Coordinates of N, CA and C in Angstrom, one line a residue:
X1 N 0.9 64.2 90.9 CA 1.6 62.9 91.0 C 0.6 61.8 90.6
X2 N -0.7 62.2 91.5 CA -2.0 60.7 90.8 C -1.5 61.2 89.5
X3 N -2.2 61.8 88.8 CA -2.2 62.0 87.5 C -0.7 61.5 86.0
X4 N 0.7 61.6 87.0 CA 1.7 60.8 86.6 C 1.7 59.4 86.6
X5 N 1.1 58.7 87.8 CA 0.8 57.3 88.2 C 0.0 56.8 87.1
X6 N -1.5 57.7 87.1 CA -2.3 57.0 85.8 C -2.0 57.0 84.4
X7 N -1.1 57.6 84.2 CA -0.6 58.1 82.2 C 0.0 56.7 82.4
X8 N 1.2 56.6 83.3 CA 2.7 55.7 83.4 C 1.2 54.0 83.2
X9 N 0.2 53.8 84.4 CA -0.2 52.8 84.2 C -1.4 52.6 83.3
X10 N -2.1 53.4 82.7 CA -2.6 53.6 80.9 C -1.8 52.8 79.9
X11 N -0.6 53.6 80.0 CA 0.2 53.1 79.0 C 1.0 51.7 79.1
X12 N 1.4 51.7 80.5 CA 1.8 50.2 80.7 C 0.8 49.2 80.2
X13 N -0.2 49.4 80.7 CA -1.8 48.5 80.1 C -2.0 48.5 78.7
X14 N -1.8 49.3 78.1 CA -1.8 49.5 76.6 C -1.1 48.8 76.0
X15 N 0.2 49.2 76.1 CA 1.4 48.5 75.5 C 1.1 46.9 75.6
X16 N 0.8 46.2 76.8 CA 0.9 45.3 77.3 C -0.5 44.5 76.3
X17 N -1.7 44.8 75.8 CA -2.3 44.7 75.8 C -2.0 44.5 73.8
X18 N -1.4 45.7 73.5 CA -0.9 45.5 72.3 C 0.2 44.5 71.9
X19 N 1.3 44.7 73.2 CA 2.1 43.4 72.7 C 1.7 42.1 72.8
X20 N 0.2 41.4 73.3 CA -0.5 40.4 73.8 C -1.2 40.3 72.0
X21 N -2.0 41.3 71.8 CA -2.5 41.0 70.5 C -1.5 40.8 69.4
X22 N -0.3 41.2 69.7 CA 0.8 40.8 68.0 C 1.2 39.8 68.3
X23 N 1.6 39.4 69.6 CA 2.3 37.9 70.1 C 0.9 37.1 69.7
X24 N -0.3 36.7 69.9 CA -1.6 36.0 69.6 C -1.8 36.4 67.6
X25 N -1.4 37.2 67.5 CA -1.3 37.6 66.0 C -0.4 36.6 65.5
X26 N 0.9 37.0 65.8 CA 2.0 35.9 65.3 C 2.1 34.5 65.8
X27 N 1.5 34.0 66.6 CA 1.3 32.7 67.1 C 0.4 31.7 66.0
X28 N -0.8 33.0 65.8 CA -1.7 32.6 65.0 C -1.2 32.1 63.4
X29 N -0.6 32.9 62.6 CA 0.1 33.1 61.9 C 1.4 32.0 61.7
X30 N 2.3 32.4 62.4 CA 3.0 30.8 63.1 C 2.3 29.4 63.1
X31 N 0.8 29.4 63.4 CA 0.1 27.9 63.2 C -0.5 27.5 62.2
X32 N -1.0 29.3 61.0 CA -0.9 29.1 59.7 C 0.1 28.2 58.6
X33 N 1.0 28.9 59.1 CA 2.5 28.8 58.3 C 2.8 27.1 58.3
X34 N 2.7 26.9 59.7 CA 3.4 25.1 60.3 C 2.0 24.5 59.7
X35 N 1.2 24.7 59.0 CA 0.0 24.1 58.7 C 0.5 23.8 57.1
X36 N 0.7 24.6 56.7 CA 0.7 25.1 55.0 C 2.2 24.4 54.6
X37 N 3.0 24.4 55.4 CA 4.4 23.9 55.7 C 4.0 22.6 55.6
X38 N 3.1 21.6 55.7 CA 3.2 20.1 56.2 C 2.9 19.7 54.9
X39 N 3.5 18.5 54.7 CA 3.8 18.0 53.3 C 2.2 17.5 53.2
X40 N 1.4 17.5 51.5 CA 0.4 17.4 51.2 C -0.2 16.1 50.9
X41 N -1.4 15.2 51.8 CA -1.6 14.0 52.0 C -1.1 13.3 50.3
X42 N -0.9 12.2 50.8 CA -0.8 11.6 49.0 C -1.8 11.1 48.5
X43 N -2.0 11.3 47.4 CA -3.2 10.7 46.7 C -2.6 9.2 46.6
X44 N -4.1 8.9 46.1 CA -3.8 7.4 46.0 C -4.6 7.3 44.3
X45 N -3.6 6.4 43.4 CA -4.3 5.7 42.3 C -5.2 4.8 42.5
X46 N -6.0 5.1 42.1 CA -7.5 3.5 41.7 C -6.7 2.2 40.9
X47 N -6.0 1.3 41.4 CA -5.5 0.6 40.8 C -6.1 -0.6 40.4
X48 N -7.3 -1.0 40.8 CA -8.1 -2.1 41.1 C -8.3 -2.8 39.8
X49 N -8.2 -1.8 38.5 CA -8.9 -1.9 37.1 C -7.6 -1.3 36.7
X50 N -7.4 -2.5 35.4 CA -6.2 -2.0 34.3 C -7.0 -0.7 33.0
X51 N -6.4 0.0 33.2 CA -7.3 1.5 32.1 C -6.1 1.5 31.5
X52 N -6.8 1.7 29.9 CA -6.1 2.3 29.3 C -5.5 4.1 29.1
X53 N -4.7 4.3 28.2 CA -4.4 5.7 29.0 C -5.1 6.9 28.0
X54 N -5.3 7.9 29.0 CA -6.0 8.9 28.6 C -5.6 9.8 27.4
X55 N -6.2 10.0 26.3 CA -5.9 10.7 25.0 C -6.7 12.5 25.0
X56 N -6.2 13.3 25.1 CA -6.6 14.4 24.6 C -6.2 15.0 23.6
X57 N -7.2 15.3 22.6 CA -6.6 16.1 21.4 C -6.5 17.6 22.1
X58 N -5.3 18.4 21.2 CA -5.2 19.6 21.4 C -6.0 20.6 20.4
X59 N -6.7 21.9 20.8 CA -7.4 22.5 20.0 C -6.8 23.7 19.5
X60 N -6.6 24.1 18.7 CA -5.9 24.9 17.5 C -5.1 25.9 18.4
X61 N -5.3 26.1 19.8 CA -4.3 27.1 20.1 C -3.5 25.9 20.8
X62 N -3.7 25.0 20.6 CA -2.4 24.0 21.4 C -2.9 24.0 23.2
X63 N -3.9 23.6 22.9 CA -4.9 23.6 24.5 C -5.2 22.3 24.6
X64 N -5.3 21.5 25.7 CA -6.2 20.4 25.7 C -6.9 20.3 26.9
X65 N -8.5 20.3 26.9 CA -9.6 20.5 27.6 C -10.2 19.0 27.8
X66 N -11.0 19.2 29.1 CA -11.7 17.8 29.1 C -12.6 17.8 30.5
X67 N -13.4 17.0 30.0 CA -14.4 16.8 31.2 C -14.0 15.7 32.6
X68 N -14.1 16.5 33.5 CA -13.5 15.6 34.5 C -14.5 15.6 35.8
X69 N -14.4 14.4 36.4 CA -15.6 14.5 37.7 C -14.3 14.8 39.0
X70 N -15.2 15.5 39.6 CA -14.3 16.4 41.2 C -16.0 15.7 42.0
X71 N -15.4 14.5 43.3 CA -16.2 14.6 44.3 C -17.4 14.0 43.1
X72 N -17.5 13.5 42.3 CA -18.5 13.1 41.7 C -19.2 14.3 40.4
X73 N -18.9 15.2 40.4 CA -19.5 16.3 40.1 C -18.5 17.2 38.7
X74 N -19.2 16.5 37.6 CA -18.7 16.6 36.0 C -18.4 17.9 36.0
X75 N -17.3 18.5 35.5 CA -17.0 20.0 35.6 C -15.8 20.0 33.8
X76 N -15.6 21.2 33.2 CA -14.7 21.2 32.1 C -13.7 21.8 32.8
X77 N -12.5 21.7 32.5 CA -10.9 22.0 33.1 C -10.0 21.7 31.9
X78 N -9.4 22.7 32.2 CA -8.0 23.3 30.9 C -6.7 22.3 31.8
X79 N -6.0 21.2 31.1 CA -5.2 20.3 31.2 C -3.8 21.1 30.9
X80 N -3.2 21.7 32.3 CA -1.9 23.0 32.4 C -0.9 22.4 33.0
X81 N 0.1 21.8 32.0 CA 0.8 20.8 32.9 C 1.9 22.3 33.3
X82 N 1.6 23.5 33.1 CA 2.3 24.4 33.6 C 1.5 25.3 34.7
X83 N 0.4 24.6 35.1 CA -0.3 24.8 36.7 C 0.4 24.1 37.9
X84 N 1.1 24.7 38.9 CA 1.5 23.9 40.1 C 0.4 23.1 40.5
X85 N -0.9 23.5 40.7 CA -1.3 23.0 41.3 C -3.2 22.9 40.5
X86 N -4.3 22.3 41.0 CA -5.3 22.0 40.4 C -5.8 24.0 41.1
X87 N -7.0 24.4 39.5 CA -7.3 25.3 40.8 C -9.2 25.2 39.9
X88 N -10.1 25.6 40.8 CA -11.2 25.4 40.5 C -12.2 26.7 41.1
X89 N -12.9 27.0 40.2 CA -14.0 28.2 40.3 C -14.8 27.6 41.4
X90 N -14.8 28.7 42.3 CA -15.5 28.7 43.3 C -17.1 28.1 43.5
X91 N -17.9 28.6 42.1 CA -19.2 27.9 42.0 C -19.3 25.9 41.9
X92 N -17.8 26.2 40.7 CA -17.6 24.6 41.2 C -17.0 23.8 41.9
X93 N -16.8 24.6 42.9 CA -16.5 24.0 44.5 C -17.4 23.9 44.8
X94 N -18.2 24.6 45.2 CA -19.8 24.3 45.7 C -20.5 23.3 45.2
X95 N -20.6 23.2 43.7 CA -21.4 22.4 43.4 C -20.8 20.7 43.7
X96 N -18.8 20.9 44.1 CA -18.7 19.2 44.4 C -18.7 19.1 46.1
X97 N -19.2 20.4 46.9 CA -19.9 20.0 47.8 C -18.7 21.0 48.9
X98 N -18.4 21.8 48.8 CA -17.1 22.8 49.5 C -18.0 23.8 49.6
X99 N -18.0 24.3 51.2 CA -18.5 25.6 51.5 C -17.8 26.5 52.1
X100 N -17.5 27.5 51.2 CA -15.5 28.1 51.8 C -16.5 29.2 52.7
X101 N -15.9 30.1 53.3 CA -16.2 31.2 54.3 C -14.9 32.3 53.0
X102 N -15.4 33.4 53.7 CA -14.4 34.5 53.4 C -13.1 34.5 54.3
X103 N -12.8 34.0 55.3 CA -11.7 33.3 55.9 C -10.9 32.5 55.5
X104 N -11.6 31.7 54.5 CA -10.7 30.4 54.0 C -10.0 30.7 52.9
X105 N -10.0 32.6 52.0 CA -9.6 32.8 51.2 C -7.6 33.3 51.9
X106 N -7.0 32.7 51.7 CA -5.7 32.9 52.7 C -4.2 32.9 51.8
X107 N -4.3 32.1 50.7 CA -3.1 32.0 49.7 C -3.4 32.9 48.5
X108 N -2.3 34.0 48.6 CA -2.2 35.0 47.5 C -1.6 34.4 46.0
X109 N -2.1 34.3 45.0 CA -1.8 34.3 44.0 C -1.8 35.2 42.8
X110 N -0.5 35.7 42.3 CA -0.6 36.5 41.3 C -1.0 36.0 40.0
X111 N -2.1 36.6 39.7 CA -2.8 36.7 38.4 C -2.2 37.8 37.3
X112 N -3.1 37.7 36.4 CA -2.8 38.9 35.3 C -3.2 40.0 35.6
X113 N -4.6 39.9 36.4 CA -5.4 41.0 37.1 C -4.8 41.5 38.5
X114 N -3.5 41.0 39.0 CA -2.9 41.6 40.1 C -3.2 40.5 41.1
X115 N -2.6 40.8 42.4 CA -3.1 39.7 43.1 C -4.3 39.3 43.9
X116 N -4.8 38.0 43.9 CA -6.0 37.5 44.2 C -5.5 36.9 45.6
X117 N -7.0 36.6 46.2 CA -7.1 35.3 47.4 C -7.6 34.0 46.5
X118 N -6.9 32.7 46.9 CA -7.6 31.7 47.0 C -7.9 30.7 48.1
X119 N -8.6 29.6 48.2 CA -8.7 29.2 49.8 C -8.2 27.4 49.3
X120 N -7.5 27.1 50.2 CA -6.7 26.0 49.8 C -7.6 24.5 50.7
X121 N -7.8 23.9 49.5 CA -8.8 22.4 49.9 C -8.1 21.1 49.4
X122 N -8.4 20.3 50.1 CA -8.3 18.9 49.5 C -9.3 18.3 48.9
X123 N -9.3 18.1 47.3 CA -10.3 17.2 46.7 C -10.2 15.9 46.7
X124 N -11.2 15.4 47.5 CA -11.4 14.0 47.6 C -11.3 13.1 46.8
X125 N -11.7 13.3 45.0 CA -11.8 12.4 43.8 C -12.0 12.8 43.1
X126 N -10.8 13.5 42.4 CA -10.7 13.4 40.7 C -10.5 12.3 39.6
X127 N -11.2 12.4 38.5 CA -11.8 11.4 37.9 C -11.5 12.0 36.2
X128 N -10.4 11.6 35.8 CA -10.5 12.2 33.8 C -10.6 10.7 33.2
X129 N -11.6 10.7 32.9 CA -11.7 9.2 31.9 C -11.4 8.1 33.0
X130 N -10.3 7.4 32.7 CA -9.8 5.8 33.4 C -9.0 6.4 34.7
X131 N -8.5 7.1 34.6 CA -7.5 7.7 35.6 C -8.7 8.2 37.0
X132 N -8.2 7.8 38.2 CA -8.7 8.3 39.0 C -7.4 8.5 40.4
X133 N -7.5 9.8 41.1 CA -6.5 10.4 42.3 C -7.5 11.2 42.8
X134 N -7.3 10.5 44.3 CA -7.4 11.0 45.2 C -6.9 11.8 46.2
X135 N -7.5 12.5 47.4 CA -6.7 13.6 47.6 C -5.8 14.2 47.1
X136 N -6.3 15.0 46.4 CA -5.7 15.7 45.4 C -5.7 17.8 46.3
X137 N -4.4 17.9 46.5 CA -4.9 19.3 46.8 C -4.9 20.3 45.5
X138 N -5.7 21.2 46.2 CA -6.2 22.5 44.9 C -6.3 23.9 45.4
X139 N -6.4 24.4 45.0 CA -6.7 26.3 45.2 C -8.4 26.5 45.0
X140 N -9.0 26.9 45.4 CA -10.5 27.4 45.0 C -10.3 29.0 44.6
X141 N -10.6 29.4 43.9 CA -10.7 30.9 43.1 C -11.9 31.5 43.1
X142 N -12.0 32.9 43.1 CA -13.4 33.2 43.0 C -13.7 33.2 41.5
X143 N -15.2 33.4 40.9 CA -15.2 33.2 39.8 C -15.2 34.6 39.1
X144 N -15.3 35.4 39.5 CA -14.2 36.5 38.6 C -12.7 36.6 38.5
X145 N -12.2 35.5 39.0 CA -10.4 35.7 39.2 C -10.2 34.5 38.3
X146 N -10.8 33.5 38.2 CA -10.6 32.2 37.4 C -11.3 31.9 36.3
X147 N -11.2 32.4 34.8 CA -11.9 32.0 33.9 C -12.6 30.4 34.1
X148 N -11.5 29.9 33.7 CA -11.3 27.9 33.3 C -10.8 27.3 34.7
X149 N -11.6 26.5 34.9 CA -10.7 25.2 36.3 C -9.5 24.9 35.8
X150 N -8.7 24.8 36.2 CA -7.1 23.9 35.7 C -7.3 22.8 36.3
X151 N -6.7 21.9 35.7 CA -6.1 20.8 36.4 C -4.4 20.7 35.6
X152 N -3.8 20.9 36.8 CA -2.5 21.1 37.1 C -1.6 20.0 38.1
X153 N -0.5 20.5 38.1 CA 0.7 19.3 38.7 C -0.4 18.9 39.7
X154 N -0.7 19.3 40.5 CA -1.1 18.1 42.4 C -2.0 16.9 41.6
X155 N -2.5 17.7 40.5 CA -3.0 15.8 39.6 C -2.2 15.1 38.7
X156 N -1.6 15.9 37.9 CA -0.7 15.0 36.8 C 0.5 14.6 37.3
X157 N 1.2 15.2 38.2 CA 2.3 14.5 38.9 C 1.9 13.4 39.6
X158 N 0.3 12.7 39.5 CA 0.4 11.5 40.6 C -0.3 10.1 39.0
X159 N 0.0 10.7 37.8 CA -0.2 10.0 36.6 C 0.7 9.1 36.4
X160 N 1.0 8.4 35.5 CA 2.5 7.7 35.4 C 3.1 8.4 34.6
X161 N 2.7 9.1 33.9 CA 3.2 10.0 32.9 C 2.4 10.8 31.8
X162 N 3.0 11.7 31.5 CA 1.9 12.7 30.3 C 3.4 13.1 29.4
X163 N 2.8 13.1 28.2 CA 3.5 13.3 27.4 C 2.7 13.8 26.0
X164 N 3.4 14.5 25.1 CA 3.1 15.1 24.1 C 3.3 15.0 22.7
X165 N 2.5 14.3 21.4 CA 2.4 13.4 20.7 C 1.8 13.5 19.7
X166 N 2.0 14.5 18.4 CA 1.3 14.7 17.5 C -0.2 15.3 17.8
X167 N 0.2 16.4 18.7 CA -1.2 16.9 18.6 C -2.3 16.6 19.7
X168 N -1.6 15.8 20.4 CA -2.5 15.1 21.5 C -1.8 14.9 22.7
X169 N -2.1 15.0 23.7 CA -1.8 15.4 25.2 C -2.0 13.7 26.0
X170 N -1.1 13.0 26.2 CA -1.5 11.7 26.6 C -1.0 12.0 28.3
X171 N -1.8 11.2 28.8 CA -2.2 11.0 30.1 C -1.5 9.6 30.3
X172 N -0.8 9.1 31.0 CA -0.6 7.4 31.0 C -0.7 7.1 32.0
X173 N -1.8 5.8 32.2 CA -2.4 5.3 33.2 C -1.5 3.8 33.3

């Protein structure tokens, strides 16, 4: 009979102990979600200075590339107005001053190579020529998963407009 009492209260403790870690599992998860869920700060334009607007030529495969400062810190990026969002090589996260953990890698993105982690940040100041947006959110990638930085919609959707023009990729400030 002891011996029936201890299995019955083993397992009650077990159970109880397991349904405590999936409920703290899914709570957790639940605070992920309602996190990632909240609409993304707005950037703000540098309006202070009238700029003219930004010209990129396209290069023979119909690309347009450019040097742009993130956080101060000059980096090259592939201009994808068919990127949702900015996404940037992990080394040049670091170097605009981002120290991810292996934790922070949390949003699956399918690649060509299958699916990857990326870890989701807000960049303080992006900077192409005259144009400058702030809080700007991005993806951080590792640098085997991301050839090129993009810069994608979370930046050019806060432009006044981009458009496409004999060859050349206009930015309008």
């Amino acid at each position: 009979m002891h011996l029936v009492i201890m299995v019955v209260v083993a397992f009650v403790t077990g159970y109880g102990v397991a349904l405590f870690n999936v409920s703290e599992h899914d709570q957790r998860t639940e605070h992920l979600v309602s996190e990632l869920a909240q609409p993304a700060p707005q950037a703000t334009q540098d309006t202070t200075r009238f700029a003219p607007d930004e010209v990129l030529r396209l290069d023979h495969n119909g690309h347009a590339f450019a040097d742009v400062e993130i956080n101060g810190r000059t980096m090259s990026v592939l201009v994808d107005t068919g990127a949702t969002t900015v996404a940037i090589r992990e080394s040049d996260a670091r170097r605009a001053g981002y120290r991810l953990q292996e934790s922070d890698f949390t949003v699956a993105v399918r690649t060509a190579n299958g699916i990857k982690y990326a870890a989701p940040i807000i960049l303080r100041d992006v900077e192409l020529g005259s144009i400058r947006v702030r809080d700007v959110p991005a993806l951080v990638s590792r640098d085997d998963a991301l050839g090129t930085n993009l810069l994608g919609m979370t930046f050019l959707s806060r432009v006044d407009g981009v458009r496409l023009e004999e060859g050349r990729l206009i930015l309008e400030n």
